[in-house]
Amino acid sequence: MELCVFTEDKISDVIQFEQELRRQEPDTYFWQTDASYRQHVEKSFTDELHRKAAVSLLAYDRGRVIGRIDAGYLFTHFDGTVCDAYLDWIAVLKEYRHQGVAQLLLQGLKQELKKNGITSVIVLTAENPEAKKFYDSLENTTVYRGMQLPV
């Protein structure tokens, strides 16, 4: 298994991964991986804001994407620094779960973030039992009360 940065040339691999996730868990993922989805992902690699504010890693096994993690840098004028990132997405194909893939993705993400001076990652956790078990297993974490504020 190997980790690599999600780059534009890997979009087709990611779409195959996303389609396989939906095949395996049709009641979990509610957006389509259609031409519009591909167009948005392609645009994210040419859009200056996305390129500077996003970091994504892929886990491959035998040439196939088996896991993905995506985060964004949080920029504010508060103290003039970038100090946080937001974990937006982490997913692993069912047959690779409980084999350390998500942990590997998270470790790789933390390494990438540290290179850019990030001191913490904000995570809004999923509430399904499998996700809760994963997040509860993470060491050196602090849980805060949160909320979602609609805009």
PDB file of C-alpha atoms in Angstrom:
ATOM      1  CA  MET A   1       0.000   0.000   0.000  1.00  0.00           C
ATOM      2  CA  GLU A   2       1.254   3.484  -0.802  1.00  0.00           C
ATOM      3  CA  LEU A   3       0.127   7.049  -0.148  1.00  0.00           C
ATOM      4  CA  CYS A   4       0.332   9.818  -2.694  1.00  0.00           C
ATOM      5  CA  VAL A   5      -0.931  13.344  -3.121  1.00  0.00           C
ATOM      6  CA  PHE A   6      -4.148  13.579  -5.132  1.00  0.00           C
ATOM      7  CA  THR A   7      -3.140  15.371  -8.315  1.00  0.00           C
ATOM      8  CA  GLU A   8      -5.100  16.147 -11.457  1.00  0.00           C
ATOM      9  CA  ASP A   9      -3.772  13.107 -13.310  1.00  0.00           C
ATOM     10  CA  LYS A  10      -5.413  10.846 -10.695  1.00  0.00           C
ATOM     11  CA  ILE A  11      -9.009  12.075 -11.185  1.00  0.00           C
ATOM     12  CA  SER A  12     -10.084   8.966 -13.110  1.00  0.00           C
ATOM     13  CA  ASP A  13      -8.706   6.751 -10.318  1.00  0.00           C
ATOM     14  CA  VAL A  14     -10.649   8.776  -7.748  1.00  0.00           C
ATOM     15  CA  ILE A  15     -13.880   8.585  -9.725  1.00  0.00           C
ATOM     16  CA  GLN A  16     -13.528   4.789  -9.912  1.00  0.00           C
ATOM     17  CA  PHE A  17     -12.981   4.769  -6.132  1.00  0.00           C
ATOM     18  CA  GLU A  18     -16.027   6.972  -5.533  1.00  0.00           C
ATOM     19  CA  GLN A  19     -18.174   4.766  -7.777  1.00  0.00           C
ATOM     20  CA  GLU A  20     -17.032   1.663  -5.917  1.00  0.00           C
ATOM     21  CA  LEU A  21     -17.909   3.292  -2.575  1.00  0.00           C
ATOM     22  CA  ARG A  22     -21.432   3.920  -3.869  1.00  0.00           C
ATOM     23  CA  ARG A  23     -21.731   0.387  -5.205  1.00  0.00           C
ATOM     24  CA  GLN A  24     -20.685  -1.043  -1.842  1.00  0.00           C
ATOM     25  CA  GLU A  25     -22.788   1.343   0.264  1.00  0.00           C
ATOM     26  CA  PRO A  26     -25.674   2.718  -1.828  1.00  0.00           C
ATOM     27  CA  ASP A  27     -27.466   4.214   1.191  1.00  0.00           C
ATOM     28  CA  THR A  28     -24.448   6.152   2.468  1.00  0.00           C
ATOM     29  CA  TYR A  29     -23.273   8.453  -0.328  1.00  0.00           C
ATOM     30  CA  PHE A  30     -25.918  10.786  -1.730  1.00  0.00           C
ATOM     31  CA  TRP A  31     -24.165  12.642  -4.552  1.00  0.00           C
ATOM     32  CA  GLN A  32     -23.507  11.296  -7.998  1.00  0.00           C
ATOM     33  CA  THR A  33     -20.100  10.821  -9.599  1.00  0.00           C
ATOM     34  CA  ASP A  34     -21.395  11.997 -12.955  1.00  0.00           C
ATOM     35  CA  ALA A  35     -19.915  14.352 -15.567  1.00  0.00           C
ATOM     36  CA  SER A  36     -20.780  17.366 -13.408  1.00  0.00           C
ATOM     37  CA  TYR A  37     -18.889  15.880 -10.457  1.00  0.00           C
ATOM     38  CA  ARG A  38     -15.848  15.255 -12.637  1.00  0.00           C
ATOM     39  CA  GLN A  39     -16.040  18.801 -13.992  1.00  0.00           C
ATOM     40  CA  HIS A  40     -16.048  20.268 -10.476  1.00  0.00           C
ATOM     41  CA  VAL A  41     -13.102  18.124  -9.387  1.00  0.00           C
ATOM     42  CA  GLU A  42     -11.141  19.070 -12.523  1.00  0.00           C
ATOM     43  CA  LYS A  43     -11.877  22.753 -11.890  1.00  0.00           C
ATOM     44  CA  SER A  44     -10.577  22.441  -8.336  1.00  0.00           C
ATOM     45  CA  PHE A  45      -7.113  21.782  -9.772  1.00  0.00           C
ATOM     46  CA  THR A  46      -7.111  24.910 -11.931  1.00  0.00           C
ATOM     47  CA  ASP A  47      -8.835  27.258  -9.491  1.00  0.00           C
ATOM     48  CA  GLU A  48      -6.167  29.224  -7.586  1.00  0.00           C
ATOM     49  CA  LEU A  49      -8.096  29.274  -4.302  1.00  0.00           C
ATOM     50  CA  HIS A  50      -8.610  25.501  -4.319  1.00  0.00           C
ATOM     51  CA  ARG A  51      -5.004  24.785  -5.217  1.00  0.00           C
ATOM     52  CA  LYS A  52      -3.701  26.862  -2.307  1.00  0.00           C
ATOM     53  CA  ALA A  53      -6.280  25.852   0.294  1.00  0.00           C
ATOM     54  CA  ALA A  54      -6.736  22.120  -0.256  1.00  0.00           C
ATOM     55  CA  VAL A  55      -4.694  19.030   0.510  1.00  0.00           C
ATOM     56  CA  SER A  56      -5.778  15.533  -0.488  1.00  0.00           C
ATOM     57  CA  LEU A  57      -4.101  12.155  -0.260  1.00  0.00           C
ATOM     58  CA  LEU A  58      -4.919   8.813  -1.814  1.00  0.00           C
ATOM     59  CA  ALA A  59      -4.120   5.314  -0.573  1.00  0.00           C
ATOM     60  CA  TYR A  60      -3.372   2.868  -3.379  1.00  0.00           C
ATOM     61  CA  ASP A  61      -3.144  -0.892  -3.316  1.00  0.00           C
ATOM     62  CA  ARG A  62      -2.046  -2.671  -6.509  1.00  0.00           C
ATOM     63  CA  GLY A  63      -2.802   0.382  -8.666  1.00  0.00           C
ATOM     64  CA  ARG A  64      -6.272   0.954  -7.232  1.00  0.00           C
ATOM     65  CA  VAL A  65      -7.424   3.760  -4.932  1.00  0.00           C
ATOM     66  CA  ILE A  66      -8.634   2.156  -1.710  1.00  0.00           C
ATOM     67  CA  GLY A  67      -8.852   5.263   0.476  1.00  0.00           C
ATOM     68  CA  ARG A  68      -9.011   9.029   0.302  1.00  0.00           C
ATOM     69  CA  ILE A  69      -8.596  11.926   2.706  1.00  0.00           C
ATOM     70  CA  ASP A  70      -9.282  15.601   1.951  1.00  0.00           C
ATOM     71  CA  ALA A  71      -8.700  18.686   4.074  1.00  0.00           C
ATOM     72  CA  GLY A  72      -8.718  22.425   3.664  1.00  0.00           C
ATOM     73  CA  TYR A  73      -6.602  25.106   5.265  1.00  0.00           C
ATOM     74  CA  LEU A  74      -8.505  27.588   7.409  1.00  0.00           C
ATOM     75  CA  PHE A  75      -7.351  31.137   6.748  1.00  0.00           C
ATOM     76  CA  THR A  76      -8.380  34.073   8.919  1.00  0.00           C
ATOM     77  CA  HIS A  77      -7.098  37.538   9.777  1.00  0.00           C
ATOM     78  CA  PHE A  78      -7.346  36.708  13.482  1.00  0.00           C
ATOM     79  CA  ASP A  79      -3.597  36.680  14.086  1.00  0.00           C
ATOM     80  CA  GLY A  80      -2.301  36.567  10.528  1.00  0.00           C
ATOM     81  CA  THR A  81      -1.321  32.920  10.553  1.00  0.00           C
ATOM     82  CA  VAL A  82      -2.736  29.720   9.180  1.00  0.00           C
ATOM     83  CA  CYS A  83      -3.065  27.564  12.251  1.00  0.00           C
ATOM     84  CA  ASP A  84      -5.837  25.090  11.541  1.00  0.00           C
ATOM     85  CA  ALA A  85      -7.114  22.741   8.899  1.00  0.00           C
ATOM     86  CA  TYR A  86     -10.513  21.164   8.460  1.00  0.00           C
ATOM     87  CA  LEU A  87     -10.808  17.449   7.736  1.00  0.00           C
ATOM     88  CA  ASP A  88     -13.508  17.370   5.087  1.00  0.00           C
ATOM     89  CA  TRP A  89     -13.528  13.752   3.940  1.00  0.00           C
ATOM     90  CA  ILE A  90     -12.036  10.398   4.750  1.00  0.00           C
ATOM     91  CA  ALA A  91     -13.251   7.183   3.177  1.00  0.00           C
ATOM     92  CA  VAL A  92     -11.920   3.660   2.753  1.00  0.00           C
ATOM     93  CA  LEU A  93     -13.373   0.843   0.669  1.00  0.00           C
ATOM     94  CA  LYS A  94     -15.192  -1.675   2.865  1.00  0.00           C
ATOM     95  CA  GLU A  95     -12.835  -4.590   2.250  1.00  0.00           C
ATOM     96  CA  TYR A  96      -9.868  -2.461   3.409  1.00  0.00           C
ATOM     97  CA  ARG A  97     -11.436  -1.128   6.611  1.00  0.00           C
ATOM     98  CA  HIS A  98      -9.930  -2.155   9.955  1.00  0.00           C
ATOM     99  CA  GLN A  99      -6.553  -2.683   8.274  1.00  0.00           C
ATOM    100  CA  GLY A 100      -4.981   0.659   9.202  1.00  0.00           C
ATOM    101  CA  VAL A 101      -5.727   2.477   5.919  1.00  0.00           C
ATOM    102  CA  ALA A 102      -7.621   5.361   7.540  1.00  0.00           C
ATOM    103  CA  GLN A 103      -4.914   5.687  10.197  1.00  0.00           C
ATOM    104  CA  LEU A 104      -2.260   5.776   7.459  1.00  0.00           C
ATOM    105  CA  LEU A 105      -4.210   8.457   5.569  1.00  0.00           C
ATOM    106  CA  LEU A 106      -4.583  10.526   8.716  1.00  0.00           C
ATOM    107  CA  GLN A 107      -0.871  10.227   9.538  1.00  0.00           C
ATOM    108  CA  GLY A 108       0.024  11.247   5.987  1.00  0.00           C
ATOM    109  CA  LEU A 109      -2.323  14.223   6.197  1.00  0.00           C
ATOM    110  CA  LYS A 110      -0.805  15.334   9.486  1.00  0.00           C
ATOM    111  CA  GLN A 111       2.675  15.187   7.947  1.00  0.00           C
ATOM    112  CA  GLU A 112       1.549  17.303   4.976  1.00  0.00           C
ATOM    113  CA  LEU A 113      -0.117  19.827   7.269  1.00  0.00           C
ATOM    114  CA  LYS A 114       2.914  20.104   9.566  1.00  0.00           C
ATOM    115  CA  LYS A 115       5.042  21.044   6.550  1.00  0.00           C
ATOM    116  CA  ASN A 116       2.799  24.092   6.167  1.00  0.00           C
ATOM    117  CA  GLY A 117       2.750  25.162   9.810  1.00  0.00           C
ATOM    118  CA  ILE A 118      -0.649  23.741  10.711  1.00  0.00           C
ATOM    119  CA  THR A 119      -1.036  23.105  14.426  1.00  0.00           C
ATOM    120  CA  SER A 120      -4.418  21.370  14.597  1.00  0.00           C
ATOM    121  CA  VAL A 121      -7.100  19.719  12.516  1.00  0.00           C
ATOM    122  CA  ILE A 122     -10.777  20.369  13.119  1.00  0.00           C
ATOM    123  CA  VAL A 123     -12.925  17.306  12.499  1.00  0.00           C
ATOM    124  CA  LEU A 124     -16.700  17.107  12.382  1.00  0.00           C
ATOM    125  CA  THR A 125     -17.194  13.418  12.936  1.00  0.00           C
ATOM    126  CA  ALA A 126     -19.787  11.217  11.307  1.00  0.00           C
ATOM    127  CA  GLU A 127     -22.219   9.597  13.693  1.00  0.00           C
ATOM    128  CA  ASN A 128     -22.581   6.144  12.181  1.00  0.00           C
ATOM    129  CA  PRO A 129     -21.253   3.357  14.459  1.00  0.00           C
ATOM    130  CA  GLU A 130     -18.279   2.480  12.237  1.00  0.00           C
ATOM    131  CA  ALA A 131     -17.132   6.102  11.958  1.00  0.00           C
ATOM    132  CA  LYS A 132     -17.616   6.693  15.684  1.00  0.00           C
ATOM    133  CA  LYS A 133     -15.470   3.647  16.451  1.00  0.00           C
ATOM    134  CA  PHE A 134     -12.710   4.997  14.207  1.00  0.00           C
ATOM    135  CA  TYR A 135     -12.746   8.517  15.660  1.00  0.00           C
ATOM    136  CA  ASP A 136     -12.945   7.193  19.224  1.00  0.00           C
ATOM    137  CA  SER A 137      -9.809   5.129  18.557  1.00  0.00           C
ATOM    138  CA  LEU A 138      -7.689   8.173  17.701  1.00  0.00           C
ATOM    139  CA  GLU A 139      -5.097   9.094  20.298  1.00  0.00           C
ATOM    140  CA  ASN A 140      -4.181  12.583  21.498  1.00  0.00           C
ATOM    141  CA  THR A 141      -7.499  14.127  20.501  1.00  0.00           C
ATOM    142  CA  THR A 142      -9.818  16.489  22.293  1.00  0.00           C
ATOM    143  CA  VAL A 143     -13.569  16.494  21.761  1.00  0.00           C
ATOM    144  CA  TYR A 144     -15.377  19.832  21.819  1.00  0.00           C
ATOM    145  CA  ARG A 145     -19.042  20.587  21.697  1.00  0.00           C
ATOM    146  CA  GLY A 146     -19.907  21.911  18.259  1.00  0.00           C
ATOM    147  CA  MET A 147     -22.789  23.076  16.152  1.00  0.00           C
ATOM    148  CA  GLN A 148     -23.675  23.717  12.559  1.00  0.00           C
ATOM    149  CA  LEU A 149     -24.663  27.276  11.764  1.00  0.00           C
ATOM    150  CA  PRO A 150     -26.597  27.511   8.484  1.00  0.00           C
ATOM    151  CA  VAL A 151     -25.684  30.440   6.268  1.00  0.00           C
TER     152      VAL A 151
END
